[in-house]
Coordinates of C-alpha atoms and ligand atoms in Angstrom, one line a residue:
X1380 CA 26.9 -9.0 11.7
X1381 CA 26.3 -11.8 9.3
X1382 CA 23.6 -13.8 9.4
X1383 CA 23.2 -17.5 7.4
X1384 CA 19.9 -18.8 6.2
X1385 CA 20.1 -22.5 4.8
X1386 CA 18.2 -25.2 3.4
X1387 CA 15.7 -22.8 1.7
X1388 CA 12.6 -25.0 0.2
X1389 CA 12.0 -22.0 -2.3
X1390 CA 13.6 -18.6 -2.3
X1391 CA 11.0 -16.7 -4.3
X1392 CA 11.3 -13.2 -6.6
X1393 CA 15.4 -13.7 -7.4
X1394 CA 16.3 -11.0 -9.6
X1395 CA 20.1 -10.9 -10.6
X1396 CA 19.4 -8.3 -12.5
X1397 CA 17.3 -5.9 -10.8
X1398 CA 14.2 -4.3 -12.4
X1399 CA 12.1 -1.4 -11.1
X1400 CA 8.4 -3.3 -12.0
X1401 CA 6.9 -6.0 -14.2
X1402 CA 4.0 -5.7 -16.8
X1403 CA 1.6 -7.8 -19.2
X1404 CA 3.5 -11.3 -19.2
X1405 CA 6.4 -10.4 -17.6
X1406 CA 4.5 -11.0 -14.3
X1407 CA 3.0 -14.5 -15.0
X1408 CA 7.3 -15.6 -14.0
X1409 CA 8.3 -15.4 -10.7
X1410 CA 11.9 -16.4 -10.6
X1411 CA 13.0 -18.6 -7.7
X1412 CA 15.8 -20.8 -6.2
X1413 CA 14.9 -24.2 -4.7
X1414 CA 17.1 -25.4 -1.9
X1415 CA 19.0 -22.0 -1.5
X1416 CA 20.7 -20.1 1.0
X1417 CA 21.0 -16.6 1.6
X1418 CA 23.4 -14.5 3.0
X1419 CA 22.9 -10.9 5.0
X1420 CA 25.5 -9.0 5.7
X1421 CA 25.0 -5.2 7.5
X1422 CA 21.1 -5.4 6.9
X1423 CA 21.4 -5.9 3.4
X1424 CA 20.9 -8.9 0.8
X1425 CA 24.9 -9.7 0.5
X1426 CA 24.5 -13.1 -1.8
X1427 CA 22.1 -16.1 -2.5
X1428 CA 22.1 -19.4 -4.4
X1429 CA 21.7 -22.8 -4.9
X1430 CA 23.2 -24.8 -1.6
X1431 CA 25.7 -26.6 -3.8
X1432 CA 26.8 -23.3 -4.1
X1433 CA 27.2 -22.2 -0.9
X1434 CA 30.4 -20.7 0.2
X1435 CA 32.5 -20.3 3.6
X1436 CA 31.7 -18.6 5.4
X1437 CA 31.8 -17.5 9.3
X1438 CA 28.3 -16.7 10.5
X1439 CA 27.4 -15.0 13.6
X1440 CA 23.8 -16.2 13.4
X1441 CA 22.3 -19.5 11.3
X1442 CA 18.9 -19.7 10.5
X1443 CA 18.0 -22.9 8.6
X1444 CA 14.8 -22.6 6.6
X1445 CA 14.0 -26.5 6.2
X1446 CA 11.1 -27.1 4.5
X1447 CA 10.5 -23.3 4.5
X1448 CA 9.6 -20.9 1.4
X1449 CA 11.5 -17.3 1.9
X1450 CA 10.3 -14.3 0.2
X1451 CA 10.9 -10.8 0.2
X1452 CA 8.4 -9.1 2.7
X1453 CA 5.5 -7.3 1.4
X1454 CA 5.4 -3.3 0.0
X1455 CA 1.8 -2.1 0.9
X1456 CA 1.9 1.0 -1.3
X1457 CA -1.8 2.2 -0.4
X1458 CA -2.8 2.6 3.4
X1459 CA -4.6 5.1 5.8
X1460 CA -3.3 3.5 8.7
X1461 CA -3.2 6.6 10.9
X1462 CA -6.4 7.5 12.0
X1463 CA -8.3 7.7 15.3
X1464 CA -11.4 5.2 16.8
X1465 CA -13.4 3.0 14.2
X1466 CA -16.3 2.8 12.3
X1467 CA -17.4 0.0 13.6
X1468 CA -21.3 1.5 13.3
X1469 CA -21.3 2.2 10.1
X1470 CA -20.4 -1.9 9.5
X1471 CA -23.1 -2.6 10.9
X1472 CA -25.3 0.3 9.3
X1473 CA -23.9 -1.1 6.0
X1474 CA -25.2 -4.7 7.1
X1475 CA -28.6 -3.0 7.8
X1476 CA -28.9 -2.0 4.0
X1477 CA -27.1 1.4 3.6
X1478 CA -24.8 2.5 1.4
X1479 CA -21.4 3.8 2.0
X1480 CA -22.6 6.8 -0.2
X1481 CA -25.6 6.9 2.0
X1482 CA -23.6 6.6 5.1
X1483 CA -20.9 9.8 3.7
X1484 CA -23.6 11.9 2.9
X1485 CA -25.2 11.9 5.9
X1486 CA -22.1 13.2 7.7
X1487 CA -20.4 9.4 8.7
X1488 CA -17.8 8.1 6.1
X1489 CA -14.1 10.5 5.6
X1490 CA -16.0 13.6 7.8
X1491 CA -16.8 10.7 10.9
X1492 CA -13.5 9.9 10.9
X1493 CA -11.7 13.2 10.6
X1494 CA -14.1 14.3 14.0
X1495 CA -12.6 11.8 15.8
X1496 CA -9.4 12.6 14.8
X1497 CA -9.4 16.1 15.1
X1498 CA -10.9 15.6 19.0
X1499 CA -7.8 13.0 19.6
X1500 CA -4.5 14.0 20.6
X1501 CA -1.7 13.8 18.7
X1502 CA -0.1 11.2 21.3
X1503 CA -3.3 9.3 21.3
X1504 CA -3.3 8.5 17.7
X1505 CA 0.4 7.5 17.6
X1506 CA -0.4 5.0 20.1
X1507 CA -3.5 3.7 18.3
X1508 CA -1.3 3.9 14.5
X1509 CA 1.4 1.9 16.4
X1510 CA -0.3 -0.8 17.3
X1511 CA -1.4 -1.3 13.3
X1512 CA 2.1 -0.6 12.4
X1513 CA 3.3 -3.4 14.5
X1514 CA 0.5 -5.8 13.0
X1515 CA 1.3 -5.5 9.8
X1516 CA 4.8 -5.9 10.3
X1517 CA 4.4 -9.0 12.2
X1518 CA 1.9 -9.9 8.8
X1519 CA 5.0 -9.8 6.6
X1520 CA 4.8 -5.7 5.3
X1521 CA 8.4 -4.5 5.3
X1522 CA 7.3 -1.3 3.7
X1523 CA 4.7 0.5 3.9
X1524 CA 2.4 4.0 2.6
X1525 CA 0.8 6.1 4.9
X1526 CA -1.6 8.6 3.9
X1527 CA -3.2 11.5 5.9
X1528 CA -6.8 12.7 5.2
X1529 CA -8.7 12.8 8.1
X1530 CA -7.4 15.8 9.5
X1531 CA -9.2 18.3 6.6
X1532 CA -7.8 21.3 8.7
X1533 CA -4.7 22.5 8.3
X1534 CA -3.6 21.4 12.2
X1535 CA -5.1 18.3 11.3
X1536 CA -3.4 17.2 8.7
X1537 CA -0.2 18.3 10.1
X1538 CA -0.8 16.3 13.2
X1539 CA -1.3 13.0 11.6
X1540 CA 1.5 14.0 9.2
X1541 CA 3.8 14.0 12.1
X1542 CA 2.3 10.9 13.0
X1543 CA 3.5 9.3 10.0
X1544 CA 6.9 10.8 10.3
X1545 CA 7.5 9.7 14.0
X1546 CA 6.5 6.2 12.9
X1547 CA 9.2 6.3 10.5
X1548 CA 11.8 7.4 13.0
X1549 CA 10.8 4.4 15.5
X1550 CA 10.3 1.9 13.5
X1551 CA 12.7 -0.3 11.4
X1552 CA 10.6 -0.6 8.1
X1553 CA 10.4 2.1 5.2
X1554 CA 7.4 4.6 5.4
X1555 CA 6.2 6.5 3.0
X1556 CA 4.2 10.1 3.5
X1557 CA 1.1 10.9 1.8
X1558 CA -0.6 14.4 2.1
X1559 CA -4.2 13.4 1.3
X1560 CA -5.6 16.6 2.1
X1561 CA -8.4 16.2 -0.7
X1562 CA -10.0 13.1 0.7
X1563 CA -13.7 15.2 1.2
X1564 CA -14.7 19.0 1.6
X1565 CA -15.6 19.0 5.3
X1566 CA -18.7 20.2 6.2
X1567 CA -18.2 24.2 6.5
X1568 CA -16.6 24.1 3.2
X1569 CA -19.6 22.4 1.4
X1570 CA -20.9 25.3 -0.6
X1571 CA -17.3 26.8 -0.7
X1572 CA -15.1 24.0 -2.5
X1573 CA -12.8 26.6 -4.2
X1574 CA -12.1 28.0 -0.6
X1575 CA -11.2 24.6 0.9
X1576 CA -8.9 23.9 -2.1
X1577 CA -7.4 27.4 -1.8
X1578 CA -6.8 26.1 1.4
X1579 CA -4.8 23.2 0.6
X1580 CA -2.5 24.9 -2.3
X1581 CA -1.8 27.8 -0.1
X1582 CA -1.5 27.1 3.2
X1583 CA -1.6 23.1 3.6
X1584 CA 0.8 22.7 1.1
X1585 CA 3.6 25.3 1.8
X1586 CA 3.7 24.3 5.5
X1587 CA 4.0 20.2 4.3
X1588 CA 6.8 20.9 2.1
X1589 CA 8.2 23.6 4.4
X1590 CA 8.5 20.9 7.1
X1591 CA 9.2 18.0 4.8
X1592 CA 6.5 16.1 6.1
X1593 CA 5.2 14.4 2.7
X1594 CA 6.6 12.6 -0.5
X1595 CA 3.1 12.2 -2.6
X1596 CA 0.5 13.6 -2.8
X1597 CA -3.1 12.2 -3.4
X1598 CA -6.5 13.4 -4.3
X1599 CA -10.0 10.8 -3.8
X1600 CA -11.1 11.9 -7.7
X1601 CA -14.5 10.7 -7.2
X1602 CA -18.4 11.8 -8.1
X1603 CA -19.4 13.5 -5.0
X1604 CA -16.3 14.4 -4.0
X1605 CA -13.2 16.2 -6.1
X1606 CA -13.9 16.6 -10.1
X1607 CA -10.8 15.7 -12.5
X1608 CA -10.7 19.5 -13.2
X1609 CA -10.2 19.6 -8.9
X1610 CA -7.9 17.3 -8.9
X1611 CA -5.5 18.5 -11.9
X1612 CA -5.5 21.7 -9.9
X1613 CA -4.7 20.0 -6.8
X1614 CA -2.0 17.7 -8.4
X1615 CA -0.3 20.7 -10.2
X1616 CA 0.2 22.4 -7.2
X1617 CA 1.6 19.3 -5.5
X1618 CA 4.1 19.0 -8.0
X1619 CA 5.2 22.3 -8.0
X1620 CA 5.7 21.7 -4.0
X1621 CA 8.0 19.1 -4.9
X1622 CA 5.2 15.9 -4.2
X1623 CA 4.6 13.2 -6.7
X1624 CA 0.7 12.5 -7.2
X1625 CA -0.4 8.8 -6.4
X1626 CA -4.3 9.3 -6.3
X1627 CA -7.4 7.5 -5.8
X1628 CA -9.6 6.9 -9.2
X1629 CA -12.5 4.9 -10.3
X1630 CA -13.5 3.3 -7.4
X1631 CA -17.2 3.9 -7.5
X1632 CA -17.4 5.9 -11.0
X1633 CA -14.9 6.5 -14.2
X1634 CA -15.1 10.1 -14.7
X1635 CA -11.6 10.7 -16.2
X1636 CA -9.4 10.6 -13.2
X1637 CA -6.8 7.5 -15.1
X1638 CA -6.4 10.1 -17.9
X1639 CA -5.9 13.0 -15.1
X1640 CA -2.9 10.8 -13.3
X1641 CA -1.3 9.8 -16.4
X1642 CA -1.1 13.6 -17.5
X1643 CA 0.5 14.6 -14.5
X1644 CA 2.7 11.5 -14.3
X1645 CA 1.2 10.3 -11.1
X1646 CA 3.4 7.7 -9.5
X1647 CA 0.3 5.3 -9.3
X1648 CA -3.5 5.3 -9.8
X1649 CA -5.1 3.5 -7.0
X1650 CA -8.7 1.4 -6.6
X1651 CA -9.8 1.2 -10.6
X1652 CA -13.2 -0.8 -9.6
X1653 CA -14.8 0.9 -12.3
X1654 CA -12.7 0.3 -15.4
X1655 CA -13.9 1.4 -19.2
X1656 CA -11.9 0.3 -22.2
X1657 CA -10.5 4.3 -22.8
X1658 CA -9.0 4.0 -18.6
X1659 CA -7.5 0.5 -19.7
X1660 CA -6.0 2.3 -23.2
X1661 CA -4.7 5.4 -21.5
X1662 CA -2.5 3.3 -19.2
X1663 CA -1.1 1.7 -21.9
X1664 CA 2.9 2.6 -22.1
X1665 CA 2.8 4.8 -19.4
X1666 CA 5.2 5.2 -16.3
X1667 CA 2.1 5.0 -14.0
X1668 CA 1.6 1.6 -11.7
X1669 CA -2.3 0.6 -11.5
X1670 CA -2.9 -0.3 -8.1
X1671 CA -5.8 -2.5 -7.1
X1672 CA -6.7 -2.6 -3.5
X1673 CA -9.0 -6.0 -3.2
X1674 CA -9.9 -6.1 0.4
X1675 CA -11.7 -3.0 -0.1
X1676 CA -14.0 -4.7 -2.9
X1677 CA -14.4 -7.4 -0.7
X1678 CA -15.6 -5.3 2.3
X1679 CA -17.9 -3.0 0.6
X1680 CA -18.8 -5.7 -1.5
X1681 CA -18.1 -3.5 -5.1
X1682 CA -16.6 -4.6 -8.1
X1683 CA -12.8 -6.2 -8.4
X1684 CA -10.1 -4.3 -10.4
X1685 CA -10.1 -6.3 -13.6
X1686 CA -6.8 -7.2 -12.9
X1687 CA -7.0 -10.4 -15.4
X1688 CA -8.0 -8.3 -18.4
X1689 CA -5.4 -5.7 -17.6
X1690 CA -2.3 -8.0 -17.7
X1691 CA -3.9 -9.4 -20.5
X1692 CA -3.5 -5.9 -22.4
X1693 CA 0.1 -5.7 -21.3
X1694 CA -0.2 -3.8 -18.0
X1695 CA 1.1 -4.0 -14.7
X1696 CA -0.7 -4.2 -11.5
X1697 CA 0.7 -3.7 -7.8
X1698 CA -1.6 -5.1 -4.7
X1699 CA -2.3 -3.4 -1.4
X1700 CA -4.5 -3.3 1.2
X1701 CA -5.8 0.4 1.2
X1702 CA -5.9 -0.4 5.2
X1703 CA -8.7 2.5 6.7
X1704 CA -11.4 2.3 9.2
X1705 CA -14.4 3.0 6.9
X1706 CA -13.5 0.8 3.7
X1707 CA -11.0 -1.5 4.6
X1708 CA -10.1 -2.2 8.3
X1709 CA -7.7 -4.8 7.4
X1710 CA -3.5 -4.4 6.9
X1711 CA -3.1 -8.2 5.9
X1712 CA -1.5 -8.3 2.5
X1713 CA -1.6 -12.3 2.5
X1714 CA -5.1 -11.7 2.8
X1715 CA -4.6 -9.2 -0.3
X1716 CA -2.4 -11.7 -2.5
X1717 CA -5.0 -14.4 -1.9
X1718 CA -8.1 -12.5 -2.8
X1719 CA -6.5 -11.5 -5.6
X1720 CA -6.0 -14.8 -6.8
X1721 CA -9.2 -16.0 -5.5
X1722 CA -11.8 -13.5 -7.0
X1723 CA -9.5 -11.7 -9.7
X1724 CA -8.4 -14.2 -11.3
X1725 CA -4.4 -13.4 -11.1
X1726 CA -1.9 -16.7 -10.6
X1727 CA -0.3 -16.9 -7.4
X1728 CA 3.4 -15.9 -9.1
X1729 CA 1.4 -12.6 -10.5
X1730 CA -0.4 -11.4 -7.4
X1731 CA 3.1 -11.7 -5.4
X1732 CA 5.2 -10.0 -7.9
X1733 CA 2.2 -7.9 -7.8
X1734 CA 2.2 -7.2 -4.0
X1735 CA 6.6 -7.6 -4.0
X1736 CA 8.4 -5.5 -6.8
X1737 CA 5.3 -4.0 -8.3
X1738 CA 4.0 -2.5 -4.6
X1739 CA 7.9 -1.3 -4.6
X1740 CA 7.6 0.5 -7.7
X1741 CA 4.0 2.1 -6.5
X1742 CA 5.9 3.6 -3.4
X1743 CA 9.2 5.0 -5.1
X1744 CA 11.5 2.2 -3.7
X1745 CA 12.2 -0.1 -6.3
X1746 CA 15.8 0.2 -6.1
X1747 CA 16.2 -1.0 -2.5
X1748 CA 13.3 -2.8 -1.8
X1749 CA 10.8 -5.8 -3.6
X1750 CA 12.4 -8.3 -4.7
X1751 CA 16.0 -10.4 -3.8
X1752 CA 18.6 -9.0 -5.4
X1753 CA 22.2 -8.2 -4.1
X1754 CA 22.6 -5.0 -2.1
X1755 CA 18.8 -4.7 -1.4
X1756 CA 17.6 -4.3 2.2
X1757 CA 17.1 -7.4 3.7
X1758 CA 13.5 -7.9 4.3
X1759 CA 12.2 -11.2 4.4
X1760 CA 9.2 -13.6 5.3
X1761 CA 10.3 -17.2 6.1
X1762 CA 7.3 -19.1 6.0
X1763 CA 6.2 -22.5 8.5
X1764 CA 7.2 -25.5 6.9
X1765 CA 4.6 -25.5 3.9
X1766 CA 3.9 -28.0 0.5
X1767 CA 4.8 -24.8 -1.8
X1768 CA 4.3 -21.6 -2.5
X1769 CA 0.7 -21.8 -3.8
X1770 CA -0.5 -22.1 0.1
X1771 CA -0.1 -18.6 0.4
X1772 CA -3.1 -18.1 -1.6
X1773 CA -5.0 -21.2 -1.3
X1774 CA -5.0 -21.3 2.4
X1775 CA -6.0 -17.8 2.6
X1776 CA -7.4 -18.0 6.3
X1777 CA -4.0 -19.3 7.8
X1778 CA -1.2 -17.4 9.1
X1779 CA 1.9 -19.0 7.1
X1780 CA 4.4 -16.8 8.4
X1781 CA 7.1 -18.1 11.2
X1782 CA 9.3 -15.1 11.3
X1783 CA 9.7 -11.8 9.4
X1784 CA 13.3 -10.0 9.1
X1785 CA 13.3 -6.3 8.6
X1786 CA 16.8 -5.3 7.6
X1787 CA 18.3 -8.2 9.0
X1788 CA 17.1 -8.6 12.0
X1789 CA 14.2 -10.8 13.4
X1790 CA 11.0 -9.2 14.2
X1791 CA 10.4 -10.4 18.4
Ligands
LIG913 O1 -9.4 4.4 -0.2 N1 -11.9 6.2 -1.2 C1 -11.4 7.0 -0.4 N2 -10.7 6.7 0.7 C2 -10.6 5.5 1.4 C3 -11.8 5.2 2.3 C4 -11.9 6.3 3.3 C5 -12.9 6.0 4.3 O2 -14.0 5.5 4.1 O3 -12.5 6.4 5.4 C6 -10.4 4.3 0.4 O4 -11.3 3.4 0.3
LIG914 FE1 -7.5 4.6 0.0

């Protein structure tokens, strides 16, 4: 099967020569192809160029993309997208004047959520992780990272970790797994953290990697929640299972979990609200992707990731959504790219290589996915006839997207 597209206004993030991420300056250019076509052939990116250029060729479907801006689709590296019911009280409680810390520590937050989903049925929460799956997709994700953490008991866990992996077997677009058994010590386990941890490194663990249910694994390194010494445990043992770390840091406090990730290698280091020059320094010529998740700021109304001073210092950033029911009910990484712009300061060609090659690199896939480069997958937004690219961002309440393409074919 070979499909055509034509007459592309813009073909946006062209890499000839493929990297794996971009940093500092690098991500201030975006490279693009105005008036291009682009050829798929067997799912994957096959060729692309100017339309002078275009060669021969016998198509069994043409799309033409008049006055239309194509990109690669989205790689949301950071979402919780399997979980069960809302948390739609604690909005408003928030609204009211309370916390989120208030709210967690009087039993709602992570524990509210991991009742619900330890009283739903396995069947039950597929349906309800489906139906976000599908949203996102139709939003322009073409991959996407699911962690668990609301089971906090070792059926639990397993049950939304099946989940994930039975998404990944119906659906078309990349998943990755994320055992995020250290999201909070649930309740019985409050004045017995060692025991809940033992808990995770011996029998959590064995039984993920036994089943191959996870490729990362995560710890929330927070005040209040899992120390740095915690999480190094908790990390140490992951690895030793086989599981990358990606973890949550410095969303509320920075108590050392940057330096923690970069000591264990961690694939990413996720939120980074709360930034002090020594987190910023120990990033510096590292392997590790920063990954700010700016719907979650703008939800809970906390600080931004100083994303502007961080490229400034040479680093890179990826964007995702962080999609959950208690800090950031929302899966919309156009959303994500225009905040980013919006309140963080980033230019519209760094917050999509940001959220494009960058989010790739943040979820292991670099290689195959991110960016439009001969003999990657062929996933693709084409966007409604629009002025240029910079509507993404500036008309941040619209819906741009006409049609998304996961591995060549058109999303119904
Ligand atoms: O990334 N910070 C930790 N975990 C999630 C929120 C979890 C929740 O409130 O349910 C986050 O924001
Ligand atoms: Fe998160």
């Amino acid at each position: 099967m070979i499909t055509l597209i034509t007459n592309i206004k813009e073909l946006l993030q062209v890499r000839e020569i493929p990297v794996s991420k971009v940093s500092g300056a690098e991500m201030t250019v975006l490279p693009t192809i105005k008036n291009a076509f682009l050829i798929i052939k067997n799912n994957v990116i096959a060729d692309f160029g100017s339309m002078e250029n275009l060669p021969e060729i016998k198509a069994d479907k043409t799309i033409d993309a008049t006055g239309r801006v194509v990109s690669p689709t989205w790689c949301d590296s950071h979402t919780h997208i399997v979980y069960a019911g809302n948390r739609e009280q604690e909005f408003v409680d928030r609204i009211n004047g309370f916390t989120y810390e208030e709210i967690a520590n009087r039993g709602g937050g992570i524990l509210n959520s991991a009742k619900k989903l330890n009283e739903t049925s396995e069947e039950d929460i597929y349906e309800q992780s489906k139906a976000r799956l599908e949203e996102i997709m139709h939003l322009g994700t073409g991959a996407v990272e699911i962690k668990s953490g609301y089971g906090l008991t070792i059926e639990g866990e397993l049950k939304m970790l099946r989940v994930i992996k039975k998404l990944a077997e119906n659906y078309p677009i990349s998943i990755k797994a994320t055992f995020l058994g250290a999201h909070a010590f649930p309740l019985h386990y409050k004045e017995n953290k060692a025991g809940y941890i033992d808990e995770i490194i011996t029998q959590m663990l064995p039984e993920i990697a036994k089943n191959k249910l996870a490729d990362y694994i995560d710890v929330f390194c927070e005040s209040g929640y899992f120390s740095v010494e915690e999480t190094e445990k908790i990390m140490e043992a992951g690895i030793q299972f086989g599981l990358k770390p990606k973890i949550h840091v410095n969303q509320f406090n920075s108590i050392g979990g940057i330096q923690a990730g970069v000591k264990f290698k961690a694939l990413s280091v996720d939120h980074l609200e709360i930034m002090k020059p020594e987190d910023m320094e120990a990033l510096k010529n590292t392997e590790t992707m920063p990954v700010a998740l700016p719907s979650c700021s703008y939800f809970l109304s906390i600080p931004y990731t100083p994303a502007r001073e961080m490229i400034n210092a040479g680093l890179p950033i990826a964007l995702a959504t962080d999609f959950n029911p208690g800090s950031t009910p929302s899966g919309n990484m156009n959303f994500v790219v225009a905040t980013a712009c919006i309140k963080m300061k980033m230019t519209p060609e760094e917050a999509i290589n940001a959220a494009t090659i960058n989010g790739a690199y943040a979820m292991g896939i670099s290689e195959t996915h991110g960016s439009i480069t001969k003999g990657k997958k062929a996933n693709l937004i084409i966007t409604k006839p629009i002025s240029s690219y910079y509507q993404i961002p500036y008309a941040f309440g619209s819906n741009l997207i006409e049609s998304v393409l996961i591995e060549g074919q058109i999303l119904a």
